[in-house]
Amino acid sequence: MGGRVLIALGGNAMTAPDGSASPADQHRAIGRAMEHVASLIRAGHEVVLTHGNGPQVGNILLKNQLAAHVVPPVPLDWCVAQTQGTLGTLMMNALERALAPEPVRVAAVVTRTLVDADDPAFQDPVKPIGQYFGEDEARRSERQGQTWRRFERGWRRVVPSPAPVEILDASAAIVLMEAGYTVVAAGGGGVPVVRGADGALEGVEAVVDKDLAAAALARAVQATDLVIATDVPNAVAGFGTPGARPIEAVTVAELRALQAAGHFASGSMGPKVEAALRFAEDGGERAVITSLEHIGEALSGNIGTRVFRGVEN
């Protein structure tokens, strides 16, 4: 019998290879992803799932802009909640199909992530979201209180990305797991909320990094393994240089040293490495970074970047 494995699915598991996110593209991509998840369940692993939602939130934001003269735009925390419902439904249906005719119980939990209202990220929004636009559209949006920055491909909205403090609805996920469900939770990093002086929770205009939230969720549900599924089989030291090499079995100390040396870009592999490190440092048995199709092999110790607190057993 395998352990409790939390799998964080990246955007490549939710969209077509070119990143397009039409309903048909998402159906196909999620169907393929759930075939891999089904093989782990059949192998005896207890699986918990979380996922990204960048393209999906981007589509909702575009609809907000195009239809603003007809219906009021919805805030960003609403967008995250909507994608949790939509993607959770697609994943439940696809996993049931992948495991048929075996009986399966799958549930998706709309999940809130507590962030600190005093997190410095709120004073320095840097996380790009949504589509690229021209300067005129960016300036119009800025007059509505948004923050936009110019990138090589055009202007793009940027929002705060505060650190996850607590996955508030992890207890609901645990109850469902104990009842035999495969659970989808904390999609898109979770719906970001802050706690007011009166103790009440309120959504905020921010996004939580889904890999860091996955590490927090994995700790909360007492997962033995955290698997961060991406589009490459390994994290790479010296990426893009003649000395590039795949990172395989590695200790926390070794990976922290590579991180400090600047081997992992903040916009790509950086958050994945940090999430793997946090999980291993906080008591997780093993964190793995690998491609979706190699998850089973990685859990068998044959491929992928495998992060341990000490020397691999």
PDB file of C-alpha atoms in Angstrom, residues 14-251:
ATOM      1  CA  MET A  14      -5.220  21.789 -17.613  1.00  0.00           C
ATOM      2  CA  THR A  15      -4.704  23.091 -21.169  1.00  0.00           C
ATOM      3  CA  ALA A  16      -3.565  22.086 -24.652  1.00  0.00           C
ATOM      4  CA  PRO A  17       0.205  21.837 -25.332  1.00  0.00           C
ATOM      5  CA  ASP A  18       0.161  25.365 -26.793  1.00  0.00           C
ATOM      6  CA  GLY A  19      -1.514  26.732 -23.654  1.00  0.00           C
ATOM      7  CA  SER A  20      -4.950  27.246 -25.175  1.00  0.00           C
ATOM      8  CA  ALA A  21      -7.806  26.737 -22.735  1.00  0.00           C
ATOM      9  CA  SER A  22     -10.986  26.190 -24.729  1.00  0.00           C
ATOM     10  CA  PRO A  23     -13.509  23.868 -23.067  1.00  0.00           C
ATOM     11  CA  ALA A  24     -12.527  21.071 -25.453  1.00  0.00           C
ATOM     12  CA  ASP A  25      -8.815  21.606 -24.733  1.00  0.00           C
ATOM     13  CA  GLN A  26      -9.419  21.453 -20.990  1.00  0.00           C
ATOM     14  CA  HIS A  27     -11.561  18.312 -21.259  1.00  0.00           C
ATOM     15  CA  ARG A  28      -8.822  16.534 -23.212  1.00  0.00           C
ATOM     16  CA  ALA A  29      -5.934  17.690 -21.024  1.00  0.00           C
ATOM     17  CA  ILE A  30      -7.654  16.872 -17.752  1.00  0.00           C
ATOM     18  CA  GLY A  31      -8.731  13.501 -19.123  1.00  0.00           C
ATOM     19  CA  ARG A  32      -5.094  12.647 -19.896  1.00  0.00           C
ATOM     20  CA  ALA A  33      -3.960  13.858 -16.477  1.00  0.00           C
ATOM     21  CA  MET A  34      -6.540  11.778 -14.653  1.00  0.00           C
ATOM     22  CA  GLU A  35      -5.384   8.639 -16.478  1.00  0.00           C
ATOM     23  CA  HIS A  36      -2.007   9.091 -14.752  1.00  0.00           C
ATOM     24  CA  VAL A  37      -3.702   9.761 -11.412  1.00  0.00           C
ATOM     25  CA  ALA A  38      -5.853   6.660 -11.830  1.00  0.00           C
ATOM     26  CA  SER A  39      -2.753   4.505 -12.276  1.00  0.00           C
ATOM     27  CA  LEU A  40      -1.435   5.736  -8.916  1.00  0.00           C
ATOM     28  CA  ILE A  41      -4.725   4.970  -7.199  1.00  0.00           C
ATOM     29  CA  ARG A  42      -4.728   1.476  -8.693  1.00  0.00           C
ATOM     30  CA  ALA A  43      -1.166   1.036  -7.385  1.00  0.00           C
ATOM     31  CA  GLY A  44      -2.447   1.627  -3.853  1.00  0.00           C
ATOM     32  CA  HIS A  45      -1.645   5.299  -3.258  1.00  0.00           C
ATOM     33  CA  GLU A  46      -4.096   7.553  -1.464  1.00  0.00           C
ATOM     34  CA  VAL A  47      -4.195  10.650  -3.675  1.00  0.00           C
ATOM     35  CA  VAL A  48      -5.035  14.268  -2.938  1.00  0.00           C
ATOM     36  CA  LEU A  49      -5.101  16.687  -5.868  1.00  0.00           C
ATOM     37  CA  THR A  50      -4.554  20.394  -6.298  1.00  0.00           C
ATOM     38  CA  HIS A  51      -4.106  22.395  -9.480  1.00  0.00           C
ATOM     39  CA  GLY A  52      -3.188  25.637 -11.153  1.00  0.00           C
ATOM     40  CA  ASN A  53      -5.703  27.959 -12.799  1.00  0.00           C
ATOM     41  CA  GLY A  54      -3.741  30.699 -14.562  1.00  0.00           C
ATOM     42  CA  PRO A  55      -5.264  30.417 -18.065  1.00  0.00           C
ATOM     43  CA  GLN A  56      -8.756  29.916 -16.640  1.00  0.00           C
ATOM     44  CA  VAL A  57      -8.590  32.996 -14.421  1.00  0.00           C
ATOM     45  CA  GLY A  58      -7.141  34.910 -17.355  1.00  0.00           C
ATOM     46  CA  ASN A  59     -10.197  34.002 -19.442  1.00  0.00           C
ATOM     47  CA  ILE A  60     -12.562  35.196 -16.707  1.00  0.00           C
ATOM     48  CA  LEU A  61     -10.676  38.479 -16.393  1.00  0.00           C
ATOM     49  CA  LEU A  62     -10.923  38.992 -20.148  1.00  0.00           C
ATOM     50  CA  LYS A  63     -14.672  38.409 -19.979  1.00  0.00           C
ATOM     51  CA  ASN A  64     -14.794  40.943 -17.143  1.00  0.00           C
ATOM     52  CA  GLN A  65     -13.193  43.564 -19.373  1.00  0.00           C
ATOM     53  CA  LEU A  66     -15.227  42.823 -22.474  1.00  0.00           C
ATOM     54  CA  ALA A  67     -18.563  42.759 -20.634  1.00  0.00           C
ATOM     55  CA  ALA A  68     -17.927  45.520 -18.078  1.00  0.00           C
ATOM     56  CA  HIS A  69     -20.493  47.783 -19.769  1.00  0.00           C
ATOM     57  CA  VAL A  70     -23.151  45.065 -19.398  1.00  0.00           C
ATOM     58  CA  VAL A  71     -22.491  43.317 -16.063  1.00  0.00           C
ATOM     59  CA  PRO A  72     -20.292  44.353 -13.133  1.00  0.00           C
ATOM     60  CA  PRO A  73     -16.822  42.721 -13.152  1.00  0.00           C
ATOM     61  CA  VAL A  74     -16.297  40.181 -10.382  1.00  0.00           C
ATOM     62  CA  PRO A  75     -13.324  40.453  -7.981  1.00  0.00           C
ATOM     63  CA  LEU A  76     -10.280  38.241  -8.268  1.00  0.00           C
ATOM     64  CA  ASP A  77     -11.109  36.020  -5.283  1.00  0.00           C
ATOM     65  CA  TRP A  78     -14.442  35.219  -6.973  1.00  0.00           C
ATOM     66  CA  CYS A  79     -12.537  34.256 -10.131  1.00  0.00           C
ATOM     67  CA  VAL A  80     -10.416  31.772  -8.181  1.00  0.00           C
ATOM     68  CA  ALA A  81     -13.515  30.258  -6.550  1.00  0.00           C
ATOM     69  CA  GLN A  82     -15.189  29.893  -9.955  1.00  0.00           C
ATOM     70  CA  THR A  83     -12.201  28.051 -11.404  1.00  0.00           C
ATOM     71  CA  GLN A  84     -12.092  25.731  -8.387  1.00  0.00           C
ATOM     72  CA  GLY A  85     -15.661  24.712  -9.130  1.00  0.00           C
ATOM     73  CA  THR A  86     -15.215  24.319 -12.867  1.00  0.00           C
ATOM     74  CA  LEU A  87     -11.885  22.489 -12.822  1.00  0.00           C
ATOM     75  CA  GLY A  88     -12.900  20.416  -9.813  1.00  0.00           C
ATOM     76  CA  THR A  89     -15.971  19.197 -11.684  1.00  0.00           C
ATOM     77  CA  LEU A  90     -13.932  18.322 -14.773  1.00  0.00           C
ATOM     78  CA  MET A  91     -11.379  16.444 -12.667  1.00  0.00           C
ATOM     79  CA  MET A  92     -14.051  14.492 -10.760  1.00  0.00           C
ATOM     80  CA  ASN A  93     -15.757  13.403 -13.963  1.00  0.00           C
ATOM     81  CA  ALA A  94     -12.484  12.513 -15.696  1.00  0.00           C
ATOM     82  CA  LEU A  95     -11.140  10.516 -12.755  1.00  0.00           C
ATOM     83  CA  GLU A  96     -14.375   8.540 -12.493  1.00  0.00           C
ATOM     84  CA  ARG A  97     -14.109   7.715 -16.207  1.00  0.00           C
ATOM     85  CA  ALA A  98     -10.451   6.742 -15.864  1.00  0.00           C
ATOM     86  CA  LEU A  99     -11.180   4.344 -12.996  1.00  0.00           C
ATOM     87  CA  ALA A 100     -14.366   2.822 -14.440  1.00  0.00           C
ATOM     88  CA  PRO A 101     -15.758   0.266 -13.857  1.00  0.00           C
ATOM     89  CA  GLU A 102     -14.140   0.346 -10.422  1.00  0.00           C
ATOM     90  CA  PRO A 103     -16.176   2.210  -7.808  1.00  0.00           C
ATOM     91  CA  VAL A 104     -14.640   5.571  -6.936  1.00  0.00           C
ATOM     92  CA  ARG A 105     -15.594   8.460  -4.685  1.00  0.00           C
ATOM     93  CA  VAL A 106     -14.264  11.871  -5.704  1.00  0.00           C
ATOM     94  CA  ALA A 107     -14.991  15.282  -4.174  1.00  0.00           C
ATOM     95  CA  ALA A 108     -13.840  18.828  -4.900  1.00  0.00           C
ATOM     96  CA  VAL A 109     -13.675  21.258  -1.983  1.00  0.00           C
ATOM     97  CA  VAL A 110     -13.964  25.021  -2.508  1.00  0.00           C
ATOM     98  CA  THR A 111     -10.973  25.980  -0.410  1.00  0.00           C
ATOM     99  CA  ARG A 112      -9.916  29.260   1.201  1.00  0.00           C
ATOM    100  CA  THR A 113      -6.308  30.145   1.934  1.00  0.00           C
ATOM    101  CA  LEU A 114      -5.582  32.530   4.771  1.00  0.00           C
ATOM    102  CA  VAL A 115      -3.000  35.206   4.012  1.00  0.00           C
ATOM    103  CA  ASP A 116      -1.614  37.974   6.204  1.00  0.00           C
ATOM    104  CA  ALA A 117      -3.153  41.390   5.541  1.00  0.00           C
ATOM    105  CA  ASP A 118       0.261  42.879   6.386  1.00  0.00           C
ATOM    106  CA  ASP A 119       2.148  40.670   3.929  1.00  0.00           C
ATOM    107  CA  PRO A 120       4.625  42.931   2.045  1.00  0.00           C
ATOM    108  CA  ALA A 121       3.270  41.537  -1.234  1.00  0.00           C
ATOM    109  CA  PHE A 122       0.238  43.803  -0.898  1.00  0.00           C
ATOM    110  CA  GLN A 123       2.535  46.823  -1.168  1.00  0.00           C
ATOM    111  CA  ASP A 124       4.425  45.411  -4.154  1.00  0.00           C
ATOM    112  CA  PRO A 125       2.138  43.604  -6.617  1.00  0.00           C
ATOM    113  CA  VAL A 126       4.343  41.676  -9.035  1.00  0.00           C
ATOM    114  CA  LYS A 127       2.351  38.584 -10.096  1.00  0.00           C
ATOM    115  CA  PRO A 128       1.243  38.943 -13.756  1.00  0.00           C
ATOM    116  CA  ILE A 129      -2.257  37.685 -14.565  1.00  0.00           C
ATOM    117  CA  GLY A 130      -4.521  37.720 -17.583  1.00  0.00           C
ATOM    118  CA  GLN A 131      -3.865  38.743 -21.164  1.00  0.00           C
ATOM    119  CA  TYR A 132      -1.411  41.228 -22.664  1.00  0.00           C
ATOM    120  CA  PHE A 133      -2.906  44.553 -23.786  1.00  0.00           C
ATOM    121  CA  GLY A 134      -1.841  47.842 -25.269  1.00  0.00           C
ATOM    122  CA  GLU A 135      -0.998  50.863 -23.180  1.00  0.00           C
ATOM    123  CA  ASP A 136      -4.384  52.559 -23.692  1.00  0.00           C
ATOM    124  CA  GLU A 137      -6.275  49.617 -22.190  1.00  0.00           C
ATOM    125  CA  ALA A 138      -3.760  49.362 -19.344  1.00  0.00           C
ATOM    126  CA  ARG A 139      -4.172  53.044 -18.497  1.00  0.00           C
ATOM    127  CA  ARG A 140      -7.976  52.740 -18.516  1.00  0.00           C
ATOM    128  CA  SER A 141      -7.743  49.810 -16.104  1.00  0.00           C
ATOM    129  CA  GLU A 142      -5.317  51.694 -13.877  1.00  0.00           C
ATOM    130  CA  ARG A 143      -7.912  54.438 -13.497  1.00  0.00           C
ATOM    131  CA  GLN A 144     -10.191  51.747 -12.027  1.00  0.00           C
ATOM    132  CA  GLY A 145      -7.621  51.001  -9.313  1.00  0.00           C
ATOM    133  CA  GLN A 146      -5.665  48.177 -10.954  1.00  0.00           C
ATOM    134  CA  THR A 147      -1.874  47.954 -11.271  1.00  0.00           C
ATOM    135  CA  TRP A 148      -0.360  47.273 -14.690  1.00  0.00           C
ATOM    136  CA  ARG A 149       3.240  46.870 -15.839  1.00  0.00           C
ATOM    137  CA  ARG A 150       4.900  46.844 -19.205  1.00  0.00           C
ATOM    138  CA  PHE A 151       6.504  43.593 -20.337  1.00  0.00           C
ATOM    139  CA  GLU A 152       8.280  42.633 -23.555  1.00  0.00           C
ATOM    140  CA  ARG A 153       5.001  41.465 -25.146  1.00  0.00           C
ATOM    141  CA  GLY A 154       2.864  44.351 -23.918  1.00  0.00           C
ATOM    142  CA  TRP A 155       1.062  45.571 -20.805  1.00  0.00           C
ATOM    143  CA  ARG A 156      -0.249  43.128 -18.233  1.00  0.00           C
ATOM    144  CA  ARG A 157      -2.069  43.418 -14.936  1.00  0.00           C
ATOM    145  CA  VAL A 158      -0.044  42.566 -11.818  1.00  0.00           C
ATOM    146  CA  VAL A 159      -1.500  41.652  -8.427  1.00  0.00           C
ATOM    147  CA  PRO A 160      -0.164  40.790  -4.960  1.00  0.00           C
ATOM    148  CA  SER A 161       0.920  37.197  -4.332  1.00  0.00           C
ATOM    149  CA  PRO A 162       1.045  36.853  -0.528  1.00  0.00           C
ATOM    150  CA  ALA A 163       2.415  33.752   1.177  1.00  0.00           C
ATOM    151  CA  PRO A 164      -0.092  31.133   2.323  1.00  0.00           C
ATOM    152  CA  VAL A 165      -0.503  31.136   6.107  1.00  0.00           C
ATOM    153  CA  GLU A 166      -3.082  28.349   6.452  1.00  0.00           C
ATOM    154  CA  ILE A 167      -5.293  26.229   4.207  1.00  0.00           C
ATOM    155  CA  LEU A 168      -8.505  26.925   6.090  1.00  0.00           C
ATOM    156  CA  ASP A 169     -10.637  24.120   4.701  1.00  0.00           C
ATOM    157  CA  ALA A 170      -8.046  21.341   4.936  1.00  0.00           C
ATOM    158  CA  SER A 171     -10.077  19.778   7.757  1.00  0.00           C
ATOM    159  CA  ALA A 172     -12.983  19.243   5.365  1.00  0.00           C
ATOM    160  CA  ALA A 173     -10.635  17.543   2.924  1.00  0.00           C
ATOM    161  CA  ILE A 174      -9.370  15.255   5.706  1.00  0.00           C
ATOM    162  CA  VAL A 175     -12.907  14.217   6.677  1.00  0.00           C
ATOM    163  CA  LEU A 176     -13.635  13.309   3.058  1.00  0.00           C
ATOM    164  CA  MET A 177     -10.355  11.389   2.708  1.00  0.00           C
ATOM    165  CA  GLU A 178     -11.099   9.411   5.838  1.00  0.00           C
ATOM    166  CA  ALA A 179     -14.463   8.536   4.294  1.00  0.00           C
ATOM    167  CA  GLY A 180     -12.688   7.102   1.237  1.00  0.00           C
ATOM    168  CA  TYR A 181     -12.815  10.037  -1.172  1.00  0.00           C
ATOM    169  CA  THR A 182     -10.109  11.197  -3.533  1.00  0.00           C
ATOM    170  CA  VAL A 183     -10.158  14.931  -2.879  1.00  0.00           C
ATOM    171  CA  VAL A 184      -9.432  17.979  -5.042  1.00  0.00           C
ATOM    172  CA  ALA A 185      -8.618  21.011  -2.874  1.00  0.00           C
ATOM    173  CA  ALA A 186      -6.897  24.430  -2.817  1.00  0.00           C
ATOM    174  CA  GLY A 187      -7.130  24.851  -6.587  1.00  0.00           C
ATOM    175  CA  GLY A 188      -5.313  27.899  -7.882  1.00  0.00           C
ATOM    176  CA  GLY A 189      -3.600  28.306  -4.523  1.00  0.00           C
ATOM    177  CA  GLY A 190      -6.937  28.636  -2.754  1.00  0.00           C
ATOM    178  CA  VAL A 191      -9.332  31.584  -2.544  1.00  0.00           C
ATOM    179  CA  PRO A 192      -7.234  34.254  -0.763  1.00  0.00           C
ATOM    180  CA  VAL A 193      -8.806  35.651   2.407  1.00  0.00           C
ATOM    181  CA  VAL A 194      -7.683  37.822   5.307  1.00  0.00           C
ATOM    182  CA  ARG A 195      -9.035  37.885   8.838  1.00  0.00           C
ATOM    183  CA  GLY A 196     -10.358  41.208  10.074  1.00  0.00           C
ATOM    184  CA  ALA A 197     -10.088  42.650  13.572  1.00  0.00           C
ATOM    185  CA  ASP A 198     -13.466  41.086  14.392  1.00  0.00           C
ATOM    186  CA  GLY A 199     -12.260  37.651  13.262  1.00  0.00           C
ATOM    187  CA  ALA A 200     -14.399  37.634  10.109  1.00  0.00           C
ATOM    188  CA  LEU A 201     -12.881  36.460   6.828  1.00  0.00           C
ATOM    189  CA  GLU A 202     -12.913  38.553   3.683  1.00  0.00           C
ATOM    190  CA  GLY A 203     -11.667  37.837   0.169  1.00  0.00           C
ATOM    191  CA  VAL A 204      -8.857  39.963  -1.252  1.00  0.00           C
ATOM    192  CA  GLU A 205      -7.613  40.927  -4.710  1.00  0.00           C
ATOM    193  CA  ALA A 206      -4.588  38.617  -4.797  1.00  0.00           C
ATOM    194  CA  VAL A 207      -3.440  35.207  -5.940  1.00  0.00           C
ATOM    195  CA  VAL A 208      -1.566  32.636  -3.859  1.00  0.00           C
ATOM    196  CA  ASP A 209       1.183  30.675  -5.582  1.00  0.00           C
ATOM    197  CA  LYS A 210      -0.313  27.236  -6.185  1.00  0.00           C
ATOM    198  CA  ASP A 211       2.926  25.362  -5.482  1.00  0.00           C
ATOM    199  CA  LEU A 212       3.459  27.054  -2.117  1.00  0.00           C
ATOM    200  CA  ALA A 213      -0.201  26.423  -1.289  1.00  0.00           C
ATOM    201  CA  ALA A 214       0.275  22.781  -2.298  1.00  0.00           C
ATOM    202  CA  ALA A 215       3.111  22.460   0.215  1.00  0.00           C
ATOM    203  CA  ALA A 216       0.907  23.982   2.928  1.00  0.00           C
ATOM    204  CA  LEU A 217      -1.991  21.682   2.005  1.00  0.00           C
ATOM    205  CA  ALA A 218       0.301  18.627   1.955  1.00  0.00           C
ATOM    206  CA  ARG A 219       1.466  19.400   5.478  1.00  0.00           C
ATOM    207  CA  ALA A 220      -2.099  20.029   6.678  1.00  0.00           C
ATOM    208  CA  VAL A 221      -3.423  16.695   5.369  1.00  0.00           C
ATOM    209  CA  GLN A 222      -0.308  14.820   6.549  1.00  0.00           C
ATOM    210  CA  ALA A 223       0.754  13.670   3.104  1.00  0.00           C
ATOM    211  CA  THR A 224       3.838  11.478   2.986  1.00  0.00           C
ATOM    212  CA  ASP A 225       4.800  12.736  -0.479  1.00  0.00           C
ATOM    213  CA  LEU A 226       4.350  15.995  -2.365  1.00  0.00           C
ATOM    214  CA  VAL A 227       4.555  15.643  -6.137  1.00  0.00           C
ATOM    215  CA  ILE A 228       4.775  18.832  -8.192  1.00  0.00           C
ATOM    216  CA  ALA A 229       3.860  17.862 -11.736  1.00  0.00           C
ATOM    217  CA  THR A 230       5.318  20.099 -14.400  1.00  0.00           C
ATOM    218  CA  ASP A 231       6.327  19.771 -18.054  1.00  0.00           C
ATOM    219  CA  VAL A 232       9.909  18.525 -17.508  1.00  0.00           C
ATOM    220  CA  PRO A 233      11.158  15.303 -15.889  1.00  0.00           C
ATOM    221  CA  ASN A 234      13.601  17.045 -13.508  1.00  0.00           C
ATOM    222  CA  ALA A 235      14.600  20.400 -12.135  1.00  0.00           C
ATOM    223  CA  VAL A 236      17.909  21.398 -13.729  1.00  0.00           C
ATOM    224  CA  ALA A 237      21.003  23.033 -12.258  1.00  0.00           C
ATOM    225  CA  GLY A 238      22.702  25.419 -14.675  1.00  0.00           C
ATOM    226  CA  PHE A 239      19.684  25.516 -16.982  1.00  0.00           C
ATOM    227  CA  GLY A 240      20.567  26.973 -20.378  1.00  0.00           C
ATOM    228  CA  THR A 241      24.325  26.613 -19.847  1.00  0.00           C
ATOM    229  CA  PRO A 242      26.849  24.036 -21.135  1.00  0.00           C
ATOM    230  CA  GLY A 243      27.077  22.631 -17.607  1.00  0.00           C
ATOM    231  CA  ALA A 244      23.342  22.002 -17.243  1.00  0.00           C
ATOM    232  CA  ARG A 245      22.530  18.820 -15.338  1.00  0.00           C
ATOM    233  CA  PRO A 246      19.305  17.236 -14.108  1.00  0.00           C
ATOM    234  CA  ILE A 247      18.853  17.153 -10.350  1.00  0.00           C
ATOM    235  CA  GLU A 248      17.855  13.701  -9.132  1.00  0.00           C
ATOM    236  CA  ALA A 249      18.002  12.567  -5.483  1.00  0.00           C
ATOM    237  CA  VAL A 250      18.992  15.595  -3.408  1.00  0.00           C
ATOM    238  CA  THR A 251      18.972  16.666   0.223  1.00  0.00           C
TER     239      THR A 251
END
